[in-house]
């Protein structure tokens, strides 16, 4: 297998892992975001928590696999993103650490203040990652200030405040609305009674907000300059991001879609998925599939528009990281591909088995002292 094909495969696998995380852990985050609004009593809040209690740990595996894939397949991307986005990553990790604490400890003590504290903690652990992930994607389109010296040592002037620019904030709101929609369809599917009815009423609102923000981000993207590789770059050459020339071009992010019209299906599917969720909100399974499609297609839209860039540099455009100049060696990618081919089916089979065992709604009458 050629080095070029391996790099393409790992770019696709990274996208699949991110989509897997958004679709599975996305409804976990969405449930946390909606919990204060759809659950109005302690029993209802326990009902919401118990919809994700058995599955959230397995869903988070996609996030770990994604981070591992970046570390092993794209080490320069890992070094640049985890160094430059350090405070943002810390906030996400803190939220992901506090989430299990909130889920596990809220029912350990019956005092209302204790449970209210953990309930609001759980809400924050849903909002923070959803918002930051979107802001991070938005910054990819603007580029972030980093570069390399003559010995390929990384340097940057990225700060947390420098990431909070208008377009990335809109992208963050797109992510927040998308995962709120996905959480609403999940709760409509996995609960009954008042919680299911309230969750169902959220679906059209969240879907409409998502569609409006997604369209706004798309129109805004038309006005942004896109990064374009202006020199020849060998697709099977050594990984060195300093061997190419990159320029900014008006509407540059639309070049991929202009050259391959089929790529327009990705944003169309994102909006279609949200519309399916609205139309099918009384058919919870179909609505959940619709919101899952919206999540997958939204990430695919961003990834396809950015291709082949992984992390553009706003201060030194020539140092931008692409899939052609930031990957591990051919041998490393081959070994990783073999390991992935062996273990990914196991992960998928185990995940499918868990969801089959835990199928059906969580009813308040089923919750006992042994539940969350």
mmCIF file of C-alpha atoms in Angstrom:
data_model
loop_
_atom_site.group_PDB
_atom_site.id
_atom_site.type_symbol
_atom_site.label_atom_id
_atom_site.label_comp_id
_atom_site.label_asym_id
_atom_site.label_seq_id
_atom_site.Cartn_x
_atom_site.Cartn_y
_atom_site.Cartn_z
ATOM 1 C CA UNK A 1 0.000 0.000 0.000
ATOM 2 C CA UNK A 2 1.412 3.413 -0.932
ATOM 3 C CA UNK A 3 2.273 6.105 1.623
ATOM 4 C CA UNK A 4 -0.216 8.462 -0.070
ATOM 5 C CA UNK A 5 -3.075 5.984 0.303
ATOM 6 C CA UNK A 6 -2.152 5.295 3.925
ATOM 7 C CA UNK A 7 -2.306 9.004 4.712
ATOM 8 C CA UNK A 8 -5.722 9.249 3.074
ATOM 9 C CA UNK A 9 -6.990 6.215 4.979
ATOM 10 C CA UNK A 10 -5.874 7.667 8.295
ATOM 11 C CA UNK A 11 -7.456 11.016 7.478
ATOM 12 C CA UNK A 12 -10.717 9.148 6.821
ATOM 13 C CA UNK A 13 -10.321 7.076 10.000
ATOM 14 C CA UNK A 14 -9.771 10.216 12.055
ATOM 15 C CA UNK A 15 -13.002 11.606 10.624
ATOM 16 C CA UNK A 16 -14.839 8.365 11.424
ATOM 17 C CA UNK A 17 -13.587 8.471 15.017
ATOM 18 C CA UNK A 18 -14.698 12.092 15.444
ATOM 19 C CA UNK A 19 -18.091 11.283 13.949
ATOM 20 C CA UNK A 20 -18.378 8.224 16.195
ATOM 21 C CA UNK A 21 -17.667 10.413 19.216
ATOM 22 C CA UNK A 22 -20.167 13.090 18.163
ATOM 23 C CA UNK A 23 -22.946 10.608 17.416
ATOM 24 C CA UNK A 24 -22.512 8.444 20.538
ATOM 25 C CA UNK A 25 -21.169 10.730 23.256
ATOM 26 C CA UNK A 26 -23.030 13.634 21.660
ATOM 27 C CA UNK A 27 -26.368 12.552 23.154
ATOM 28 C CA UNK A 28 -24.657 12.144 26.532
ATOM 29 C CA UNK A 29 -23.603 15.784 26.373
ATOM 30 C CA UNK A 30 -27.007 16.803 25.028
ATOM 31 C CA UNK A 31 -28.788 14.996 27.874
ATOM 32 C CA UNK A 32 -26.662 16.890 30.393
ATOM 33 C CA UNK A 33 -27.436 20.200 28.656
ATOM 34 C CA UNK A 34 -31.180 19.519 28.730
ATOM 35 C CA UNK A 35 -31.409 17.924 32.161
ATOM 36 C CA UNK A 36 -32.366 21.120 34.095
ATOM 37 C CA UNK A 37 -35.102 21.915 31.577
ATOM 38 C CA UNK A 38 -36.795 18.573 30.907
ATOM 39 C CA UNK A 39 -36.513 17.050 34.396
ATOM 40 C CA UNK A 40 -38.364 18.958 37.130
ATOM 41 C CA UNK A 41 -38.203 16.567 40.052
ATOM 42 C CA UNK A 42 -35.502 14.445 41.590
ATOM 43 C CA UNK A 43 -37.080 11.265 40.206
ATOM 44 C CA UNK A 44 -37.202 12.744 36.695
ATOM 45 C CA UNK A 45 -33.562 13.843 36.942
ATOM 46 C CA UNK A 46 -32.625 10.317 37.973
ATOM 47 C CA UNK A 47 -34.580 9.065 34.979
ATOM 48 C CA UNK A 48 -32.495 11.277 32.676
ATOM 49 C CA UNK A 49 -29.209 10.240 34.284
ATOM 50 C CA UNK A 50 -30.113 6.569 33.987
ATOM 51 C CA UNK A 51 -30.639 6.831 30.224
ATOM 52 C CA UNK A 52 -26.900 7.360 29.765
ATOM 53 C CA UNK A 53 -25.592 5.700 32.934
ATOM 54 C CA UNK A 54 -24.860 2.310 31.343
ATOM 55 C CA UNK A 55 -23.382 3.634 28.081
ATOM 56 C CA UNK A 56 -21.505 6.909 28.603
ATOM 57 C CA UNK A 57 -18.202 5.197 29.443
ATOM 58 C CA UNK A 58 -18.307 3.139 26.267
ATOM 59 C CA UNK A 59 -19.250 6.198 24.229
ATOM 60 C CA UNK A 60 -16.219 8.060 25.545
ATOM 61 C CA UNK A 61 -13.963 5.386 24.023
ATOM 62 C CA UNK A 62 -14.400 7.173 20.679
ATOM 63 C CA UNK A 63 -12.854 10.313 22.185
ATOM 64 C CA UNK A 64 -9.907 8.351 23.545
ATOM 65 C CA UNK A 65 -9.431 6.558 20.221
ATOM 66 C CA UNK A 66 -9.527 9.899 18.394
ATOM 67 C CA UNK A 67 -6.874 11.388 20.668
ATOM 68 C CA UNK A 68 -4.763 8.252 20.314
ATOM 69 C CA UNK A 69 -5.067 8.325 16.534
ATOM 70 C CA UNK A 70 -3.937 11.960 16.425
ATOM 71 C CA UNK A 71 -1.007 11.173 18.710
ATOM 72 C CA UNK A 72 0.192 8.188 16.687
ATOM 73 C CA UNK A 73 -0.792 9.046 13.107
ATOM 74 C CA UNK A 74 -0.378 12.839 13.169
ATOM 75 C CA UNK A 75 2.237 13.601 15.869
ATOM 76 C CA UNK A 76 2.840 17.168 14.647
ATOM 77 C CA UNK A 77 -0.875 17.876 14.816
ATOM 78 C CA UNK A 78 -0.972 16.402 18.315
ATOM 79 C CA UNK A 79 1.974 18.537 19.446
ATOM 80 C CA UNK A 80 0.618 21.727 17.897
ATOM 81 C CA UNK A 81 -3.006 21.349 18.941
ATOM 82 C CA UNK A 82 -2.458 20.044 22.466
ATOM 83 C CA UNK A 83 0.198 22.716 23.099
ATOM 84 C CA UNK A 84 -1.643 25.617 21.499
ATOM 85 C CA UNK A 85 -5.112 24.675 22.743
ATOM 86 C CA UNK A 86 -3.794 23.719 26.155
ATOM 87 C CA UNK A 87 -6.242 25.705 28.305
ATOM 88 C CA UNK A 88 -9.196 24.785 26.090
ATOM 89 C CA UNK A 89 -8.209 21.104 26.274
ATOM 90 C CA UNK A 90 -7.815 21.400 30.029
ATOM 91 C CA UNK A 91 -11.353 22.785 30.313
ATOM 92 C CA UNK A 92 -12.690 19.875 28.219
ATOM 93 C CA UNK A 93 -10.790 17.282 30.240
ATOM 94 C CA UNK A 94 -11.928 18.860 33.514
ATOM 95 C CA UNK A 95 -15.521 18.640 32.287
ATOM 96 C CA UNK A 96 -15.085 15.010 31.226
ATOM 97 C CA UNK A 97 -13.556 14.218 34.640
ATOM 98 C CA UNK A 98 -16.356 15.918 36.590
ATOM 99 C CA UNK A 99 -19.070 14.249 34.497
ATOM 100 C CA UNK A 100 -18.691 10.775 36.039
ATOM 101 C CA UNK A 101 -18.377 12.376 39.466
ATOM 102 C CA UNK A 102 -21.724 14.099 38.961
ATOM 103 C CA UNK A 103 -23.383 10.951 37.607
ATOM 104 C CA UNK A 104 -22.021 8.717 40.364
ATOM 105 C CA UNK A 105 -22.209 10.908 43.434
ATOM 106 C CA UNK A 106 -25.511 12.775 43.000
ATOM 107 C CA UNK A 107 -27.542 9.872 44.396
ATOM 108 C CA UNK A 108 -25.135 8.982 47.202
ATOM 109 C CA UNK A 109 -26.663 11.593 49.537
ATOM 110 C CA UNK A 110 -30.365 12.474 49.631
ATOM 111 C CA UNK A 111 -29.915 16.111 50.685
ATOM 112 C CA UNK A 112 -31.462 18.453 48.050
ATOM 113 C CA UNK A 113 -28.500 20.846 48.032
ATOM 114 C CA UNK A 114 -26.080 17.986 47.443
ATOM 115 C CA UNK A 115 -28.086 16.722 44.487
ATOM 116 C CA UNK A 116 -28.677 20.222 43.096
ATOM 117 C CA UNK A 117 -24.908 20.866 43.175
ATOM 118 C CA UNK A 118 -24.141 17.709 41.177
ATOM 119 C CA UNK A 119 -27.071 18.300 38.805
ATOM 120 C CA UNK A 120 -25.740 21.728 37.846
ATOM 121 C CA UNK A 121 -22.204 20.322 37.656
ATOM 122 C CA UNK A 122 -23.484 17.736 35.195
ATOM 123 C CA UNK A 123 -25.152 20.497 33.159
ATOM 124 C CA UNK A 124 -21.851 22.431 32.957
ATOM 125 C CA UNK A 125 -19.971 19.267 31.922
ATOM 126 C CA UNK A 126 -22.345 19.040 28.962
ATOM 127 C CA UNK A 127 -22.183 22.678 27.871
ATOM 128 C CA UNK A 128 -18.410 23.215 28.114
ATOM 129 C CA UNK A 129 -17.205 20.385 25.799
ATOM 130 C CA UNK A 130 -20.013 20.994 23.303
ATOM 131 C CA UNK A 131 -19.097 24.660 23.026
ATOM 132 C CA UNK A 132 -15.308 24.233 23.002
ATOM 133 C CA UNK A 133 -15.306 21.497 20.358
ATOM 134 C CA UNK A 134 -17.215 23.817 18.030
ATOM 135 C CA UNK A 135 -14.956 26.775 18.791
ATOM 136 C CA UNK A 136 -11.926 24.601 18.005
ATOM 137 C CA UNK A 137 -13.372 23.614 14.621
ATOM 138 C CA UNK A 138 -14.165 27.259 13.877
ATOM 139 C CA UNK A 139 -10.576 28.273 14.574
ATOM 140 C CA UNK A 140 -9.336 25.734 12.024
ATOM 141 C CA UNK A 141 -10.957 27.809 9.271
ATOM 142 C CA UNK A 142 -9.304 31.036 10.467
ATOM 143 C CA UNK A 143 -5.949 29.472 11.268
ATOM 144 C CA UNK A 144 -4.104 29.808 14.565
ATOM 145 C CA UNK A 145 -0.757 31.537 15.196
ATOM 146 C CA UNK A 146 1.977 28.902 15.275
ATOM 147 C CA UNK A 147 5.088 27.934 13.348
ATOM 148 C CA UNK A 148 8.311 25.927 13.383
ATOM 149 C CA UNK A 149 11.943 27.001 13.548
ATOM 150 C CA UNK A 150 14.725 25.581 11.396
ATOM 151 C CA UNK A 151 14.886 22.436 13.533
ATOM 152 C CA UNK A 152 11.099 21.957 13.335
ATOM 153 C CA UNK A 153 10.668 23.022 16.946
ATOM 154 C CA UNK A 154 7.101 24.213 17.518
ATOM 155 C CA UNK A 155 6.308 27.733 18.722
ATOM 156 C CA UNK A 156 3.021 29.593 19.024
ATOM 157 C CA UNK A 157 1.303 32.630 20.494
ATOM 158 C CA UNK A 158 -2.058 30.930 20.924
ATOM 159 C CA UNK A 159 -3.985 31.964 24.028
ATOM 160 C CA UNK A 160 -7.425 30.995 25.228
ATOM 161 C CA UNK A 161 -8.774 34.493 24.543
ATOM 162 C CA UNK A 162 -7.281 34.498 21.033
ATOM 163 C CA UNK A 163 -9.506 31.501 20.193
ATOM 164 C CA UNK A 164 -12.710 33.346 21.151
ATOM 165 C CA UNK A 165 -13.257 35.138 17.867
ATOM 166 C CA UNK A 166 -16.687 35.795 16.330
ATOM 167 C CA UNK A 167 -16.685 33.025 13.695
ATOM 168 C CA UNK A 168 -15.394 30.293 16.058
ATOM 169 C CA UNK A 169 -17.980 31.372 18.635
ATOM 170 C CA UNK A 170 -20.713 30.890 16.027
ATOM 171 C CA UNK A 171 -19.220 27.470 15.257
ATOM 172 C CA UNK A 172 -19.351 26.749 18.983
ATOM 173 C CA UNK A 173 -23.050 27.644 19.046
ATOM 174 C CA UNK A 174 -23.618 25.360 16.033
ATOM 175 C CA UNK A 175 -22.043 22.529 18.016
ATOM 176 C CA UNK A 176 -24.082 23.377 21.110
ATOM 177 C CA UNK A 177 -27.364 23.429 19.165
ATOM 178 C CA UNK A 178 -26.477 20.231 17.300
ATOM 179 C CA UNK A 179 -25.758 18.264 20.473
ATOM 180 C CA UNK A 180 -28.791 19.737 22.242
ATOM 181 C CA UNK A 181 -30.908 18.431 19.362
ATOM 182 C CA UNK A 182 -29.244 15.023 19.583
ATOM 183 C CA UNK A 183 -29.794 14.915 23.347
ATOM 184 C CA UNK A 184 -33.467 15.825 22.895
ATOM 185 C CA UNK A 185 -34.120 13.011 20.419
ATOM 186 C CA UNK A 186 -32.253 10.601 22.712
ATOM 187 C CA UNK A 187 -34.352 11.525 25.751
ATOM 188 C CA UNK A 188 -37.543 11.354 23.685
ATOM 189 C CA UNK A 189 -36.495 7.837 22.704
ATOM 190 C CA UNK A 190 -35.201 6.584 26.058
ATOM 191 C CA UNK A 191 -37.712 8.011 28.532
ATOM 192 C CA UNK A 192 -41.464 8.053 28.986
ATOM 193 C CA UNK A 193 -43.997 10.344 30.623
ATOM 194 C CA UNK A 194 -43.411 14.074 31.146
ATOM 195 C CA UNK A 195 -39.663 13.931 30.436
ATOM 196 C CA UNK A 196 -40.233 12.375 27.018
ATOM 197 C CA UNK A 197 -42.928 14.945 26.193
ATOM 198 C CA UNK A 198 -40.703 17.876 27.200
ATOM 199 C CA UNK A 199 -37.751 16.452 25.289
ATOM 200 C CA UNK A 200 -39.933 16.022 22.218
ATOM 201 C CA UNK A 201 -41.027 19.664 22.461
ATOM 202 C CA UNK A 202 -37.371 20.744 22.448
ATOM 203 C CA UNK A 203 -36.621 18.930 19.163
ATOM 204 C CA UNK A 204 -38.139 21.461 16.706
ATOM 205 C CA UNK A 205 -36.652 24.430 18.578
ATOM 206 C CA UNK A 206 -33.155 22.950 18.766
ATOM 207 C CA UNK A 207 -33.328 21.786 15.143
ATOM 208 C CA UNK A 208 -34.444 25.212 13.905
ATOM 209 C CA UNK A 209 -31.673 26.947 15.867
ATOM 210 C CA UNK A 210 -29.126 24.453 14.526
ATOM 211 C CA UNK A 211 -30.234 24.955 10.909
ATOM 212 C CA UNK A 212 -30.164 28.755 11.268
ATOM 213 C CA UNK A 213 -26.695 28.807 12.859
ATOM 214 C CA UNK A 214 -25.334 26.207 10.415
ATOM 215 C CA UNK A 215 -26.574 28.310 7.478
ATOM 216 C CA UNK A 216 -25.121 31.471 9.056
ATOM 217 C CA UNK A 217 -21.735 29.784 9.457
ATOM 218 C CA UNK A 218 -21.863 28.633 5.830
ATOM 219 C CA UNK A 219 -22.643 32.107 4.517
ATOM 220 C CA UNK A 220 -19.964 33.587 6.778
ATOM 221 C CA UNK A 221 -17.469 31.089 5.375
ATOM 222 C CA UNK A 222 -18.067 32.564 1.916
ATOM 223 C CA UNK A 223 -16.584 35.838 3.128
ATOM 224 C CA UNK A 224 -13.494 34.255 4.669
ATOM 225 C CA UNK A 225 -10.180 33.755 2.937
ATOM 226 C CA UNK A 226 -9.270 30.082 2.631
ATOM 227 C CA UNK A 227 -5.845 28.456 2.800
ATOM 228 C CA UNK A 228 -4.614 26.991 -0.475
ATOM 229 C CA UNK A 229 -1.402 25.070 -1.240
ATOM 230 C CA UNK A 230 0.334 27.083 -3.973
ATOM 231 C CA UNK A 231 3.307 24.815 -4.610
ATOM 232 C CA UNK A 232 3.749 21.189 -5.542
ATOM 233 C CA UNK A 233 3.739 18.898 -2.540
ATOM 234 C CA UNK A 234 4.712 15.217 -2.877
ATOM 235 C CA UNK A 235 1.926 13.107 -1.419
ATOM 236 C CA UNK A 236 4.329 10.287 -0.634
ATOM 237 C CA UNK A 237 7.247 12.442 0.559
ATOM 238 C CA UNK A 238 8.766 12.901 3.990
ATOM 239 C CA UNK A 239 6.762 14.712 6.637
ATOM 240 C CA UNK A 240 8.088 18.260 6.759
ATOM 241 C CA UNK A 241 5.517 21.085 6.829
ATOM 242 C CA UNK A 242 8.130 23.697 5.850
ATOM 243 C CA UNK A 243 8.616 22.418 2.289
ATOM 244 C CA UNK A 244 5.523 23.956 0.732
ATOM 245 C CA UNK A 245 4.019 27.355 -0.037
ATOM 246 C CA UNK A 246 0.559 28.255 1.244
ATOM 247 C CA UNK A 247 -1.441 31.329 0.271
ATOM 248 C CA UNK A 248 -4.740 32.832 1.316
ATOM 249 C CA UNK A 249 -7.402 32.986 -1.357
ATOM 250 C CA UNK A 250 -10.903 34.531 -1.257
ATOM 251 C CA UNK A 251 -13.507 31.760 -0.891
ATOM 252 C CA UNK A 252 -10.644 29.284 -0.745
ATOM 253 C CA UNK A 253 -12.570 26.922 1.550
ATOM 254 C CA UNK A 254 -15.122 26.357 -1.215
ATOM 255 C CA UNK A 255 -12.577 25.109 -3.754
ATOM 256 C CA UNK A 256 -12.970 21.468 -2.711
ATOM 257 C CA UNK A 257 -16.749 21.595 -3.116
ATOM 258 C CA UNK A 258 -16.348 23.499 -6.400
ATOM 259 C CA UNK A 259 -14.090 20.807 -7.826
ATOM 260 C CA UNK A 260 -16.187 17.925 -6.520
ATOM 261 C CA UNK A 261 -19.909 18.869 -6.498
ATOM 262 C CA UNK A 262 -20.780 15.632 -4.664
ATOM 263 C CA UNK A 263 -19.247 17.177 -1.542
ATOM 264 C CA UNK A 264 -22.271 19.487 -1.330
ATOM 265 C CA UNK A 265 -24.218 16.436 -0.131
ATOM 266 C CA UNK A 266 -22.535 16.739 3.278
ATOM 267 C CA UNK A 267 -24.090 20.110 4.303
ATOM 268 C CA UNK A 268 -27.348 19.146 2.616
ATOM 269 C CA UNK A 269 -27.482 15.945 4.690
ATOM 270 C CA UNK A 270 -26.754 17.923 7.871
ATOM 271 C CA UNK A 271 -29.807 20.111 7.288
ATOM 272 C CA UNK A 272 -31.877 17.157 6.055
ATOM 273 C CA UNK A 273 -31.063 15.234 9.255
ATOM 274 C CA UNK A 274 -32.308 18.114 11.407
ATOM 275 C CA UNK A 275 -35.488 18.377 9.301
ATOM 276 C CA UNK A 276 -36.075 14.621 9.674
ATOM 277 C CA UNK A 277 -35.791 15.066 13.448
ATOM 278 C CA UNK A 278 -38.473 17.777 13.328
ATOM 279 C CA UNK A 279 -40.877 15.913 11.058
ATOM 280 C CA UNK A 280 -40.393 12.597 12.880
ATOM 281 C CA UNK A 281 -40.396 13.841 16.474
ATOM 282 C CA UNK A 282 -43.400 11.584 17.232
ATOM 283 C CA UNK A 283 -41.399 8.622 15.906
ATOM 284 C CA UNK A 284 -38.438 8.683 18.319
ATOM 285 C CA UNK A 285 -36.243 6.151 16.529
ATOM 286 C CA UNK A 286 -36.430 7.994 13.214
ATOM 287 C CA UNK A 287 -35.933 11.355 14.928
ATOM 288 C CA UNK A 288 -32.842 10.021 16.701
ATOM 289 C CA UNK A 289 -31.430 8.722 13.420
ATOM 290 C CA UNK A 290 -32.083 12.142 11.895
ATOM 291 C CA UNK A 291 -30.192 14.009 14.613
ATOM 292 C CA UNK A 292 -27.366 11.469 14.369
ATOM 293 C CA UNK A 293 -27.185 12.128 10.637
ATOM 294 C CA UNK A 294 -27.023 15.871 11.332
ATOM 295 C CA UNK A 295 -24.049 15.335 13.681
ATOM 296 C CA UNK A 296 -22.176 13.091 11.238
ATOM 297 C CA UNK A 297 -22.794 15.308 8.209
ATOM 298 C CA UNK A 298 -21.816 18.496 10.058
ATOM 299 C CA UNK A 299 -18.404 17.089 10.953
ATOM 300 C CA UNK A 300 -18.023 15.683 7.446
ATOM 301 C CA UNK A 301 -18.788 19.145 6.020
ATOM 302 C CA UNK A 302 -15.994 20.738 8.046
ATOM 303 C CA UNK A 303 -13.496 17.964 7.311
ATOM 304 C CA UNK A 304 -14.137 17.942 3.570
ATOM 305 C CA UNK A 305 -13.910 21.735 3.316
ATOM 306 C CA UNK A 306 -10.593 21.779 5.195
ATOM 307 C CA UNK A 307 -8.984 18.927 3.211
ATOM 308 C CA UNK A 308 -6.009 18.499 3.014
ATOM 309 C CA UNK A 309 -5.369 20.897 5.902
ATOM 310 C CA UNK A 310 -5.325 19.624 9.461
ATOM 311 C CA UNK A 311 -4.284 22.844 11.229
ATOM 312 C CA UNK A 312 -3.634 26.025 9.192
ATOM 313 C CA UNK A 313 -1.221 28.603 10.599
ATOM 314 C CA UNK A 314 -2.330 32.237 10.534
ATOM 315 C CA UNK A 315 1.112 33.652 11.449
ATOM 316 C CA UNK A 316 3.202 31.440 9.135
ATOM 317 C CA UNK A 317 0.860 29.962 6.489
ATOM 318 C CA UNK A 318 3.683 27.883 4.976
ATOM 319 C CA UNK A 319 3.943 26.036 8.315
ATOM 320 C CA UNK A 320 0.323 24.870 8.111
ATOM 321 C CA UNK A 321 -0.109 21.176 8.815
ATOM 322 C CA UNK A 322 -1.663 19.012 6.111
ATOM 323 C CA UNK A 323 -2.236 15.297 5.786
ATOM 324 C CA UNK A 324 0.684 15.167 3.326
ATOM 325 C CA UNK A 325 3.345 16.688 5.593
ATOM 326 C CA UNK A 326 2.398 15.983 9.213
ATOM 327 C CA UNK A 327 1.924 12.221 9.422
ATOM 328 C CA UNK A 328 3.958 9.442 11.029
ATOM 329 C CA UNK A 329 6.199 7.196 8.960
ATOM 330 C CA UNK A 330 4.787 4.715 6.451
ATOM 331 C CA UNK A 331 5.719 1.782 8.720
ATOM 332 C CA UNK A 332 3.937 3.337 11.713
ATOM 333 C CA UNK A 333 0.772 3.947 9.700
ATOM 334 C CA UNK A 334 0.861 0.368 8.389
ATOM 335 C CA UNK A 335 1.214 -1.135 11.871
ATOM 336 C CA UNK A 336 -1.530 1.094 13.248
ATOM 337 C CA UNK A 337 -3.838 0.174 10.379
ATOM 338 C CA UNK A 338 -3.344 -3.529 11.129
ATOM 339 C CA UNK A 339 -4.107 -2.987 14.826
ATOM 340 C CA UNK A 340 -7.171 -0.916 13.950
ATOM 341 C CA UNK A 341 -8.458 -3.560 11.535
ATOM 342 C CA UNK A 342 -8.207 -6.080 14.392
ATOM 343 C CA UNK A 343 -9.691 -4.101 17.287
ATOM 344 C CA UNK A 344 -12.178 -1.673 15.717
ATOM 345 C CA UNK A 345 -14.651 -4.477 14.836
ATOM 346 C CA UNK A 346 -14.395 -5.660 18.453
ATOM 347 C CA UNK A 347 -15.235 -2.181 19.720
ATOM 348 C CA UNK A 348 -18.167 -1.942 17.307
ATOM 349 C CA UNK A 349 -19.448 -5.412 18.247
ATOM 350 C CA UNK A 350 -19.209 -4.694 21.969
ATOM 351 C CA UNK A 351 -20.927 -1.325 21.560
ATOM 352 C CA UNK A 352 -23.725 -2.883 19.541
ATOM 353 C CA UNK A 353 -24.190 -5.610 22.158
ATOM 354 C CA UNK A 354 -24.418 -3.078 24.999
ATOM 355 C CA UNK A 355 -27.068 -1.052 23.198
ATOM 356 C CA UNK A 356 -29.021 -4.209 22.429
ATOM 357 C CA UNK A 357 -28.981 -5.272 26.081
ATOM 358 C CA UNK A 358 -29.957 -1.776 27.291
ATOM 359 C CA UNK A 359 -32.671 -1.207 24.663
ATOM 360 C CA UNK A 360 -36.032 0.216 25.656
ATOM 361 C CA UNK A 361 -37.036 3.338 27.596
ATOM 362 C CA UNK A 362 -36.074 4.076 31.195
ATOM 363 C CA UNK A 363 -39.285 4.452 33.201
ATOM 364 C CA UNK A 364 -39.544 6.210 36.542
ATOM 365 C CA UNK A 365 -41.264 3.122 37.933
ATOM 366 C CA UNK A 366 -38.143 1.069 37.147
ATOM 367 C CA UNK A 367 -35.754 3.272 39.141
ATOM 368 C CA UNK A 368 -34.742 1.790 42.469
ATOM 369 C CA UNK A 369 -32.289 2.755 45.191
ATOM 370 C CA UNK A 370 -29.568 0.896 43.295
ATOM 371 C CA UNK A 371 -29.823 3.140 40.240
ATOM 372 C CA UNK A 372 -28.046 6.462 39.722
#
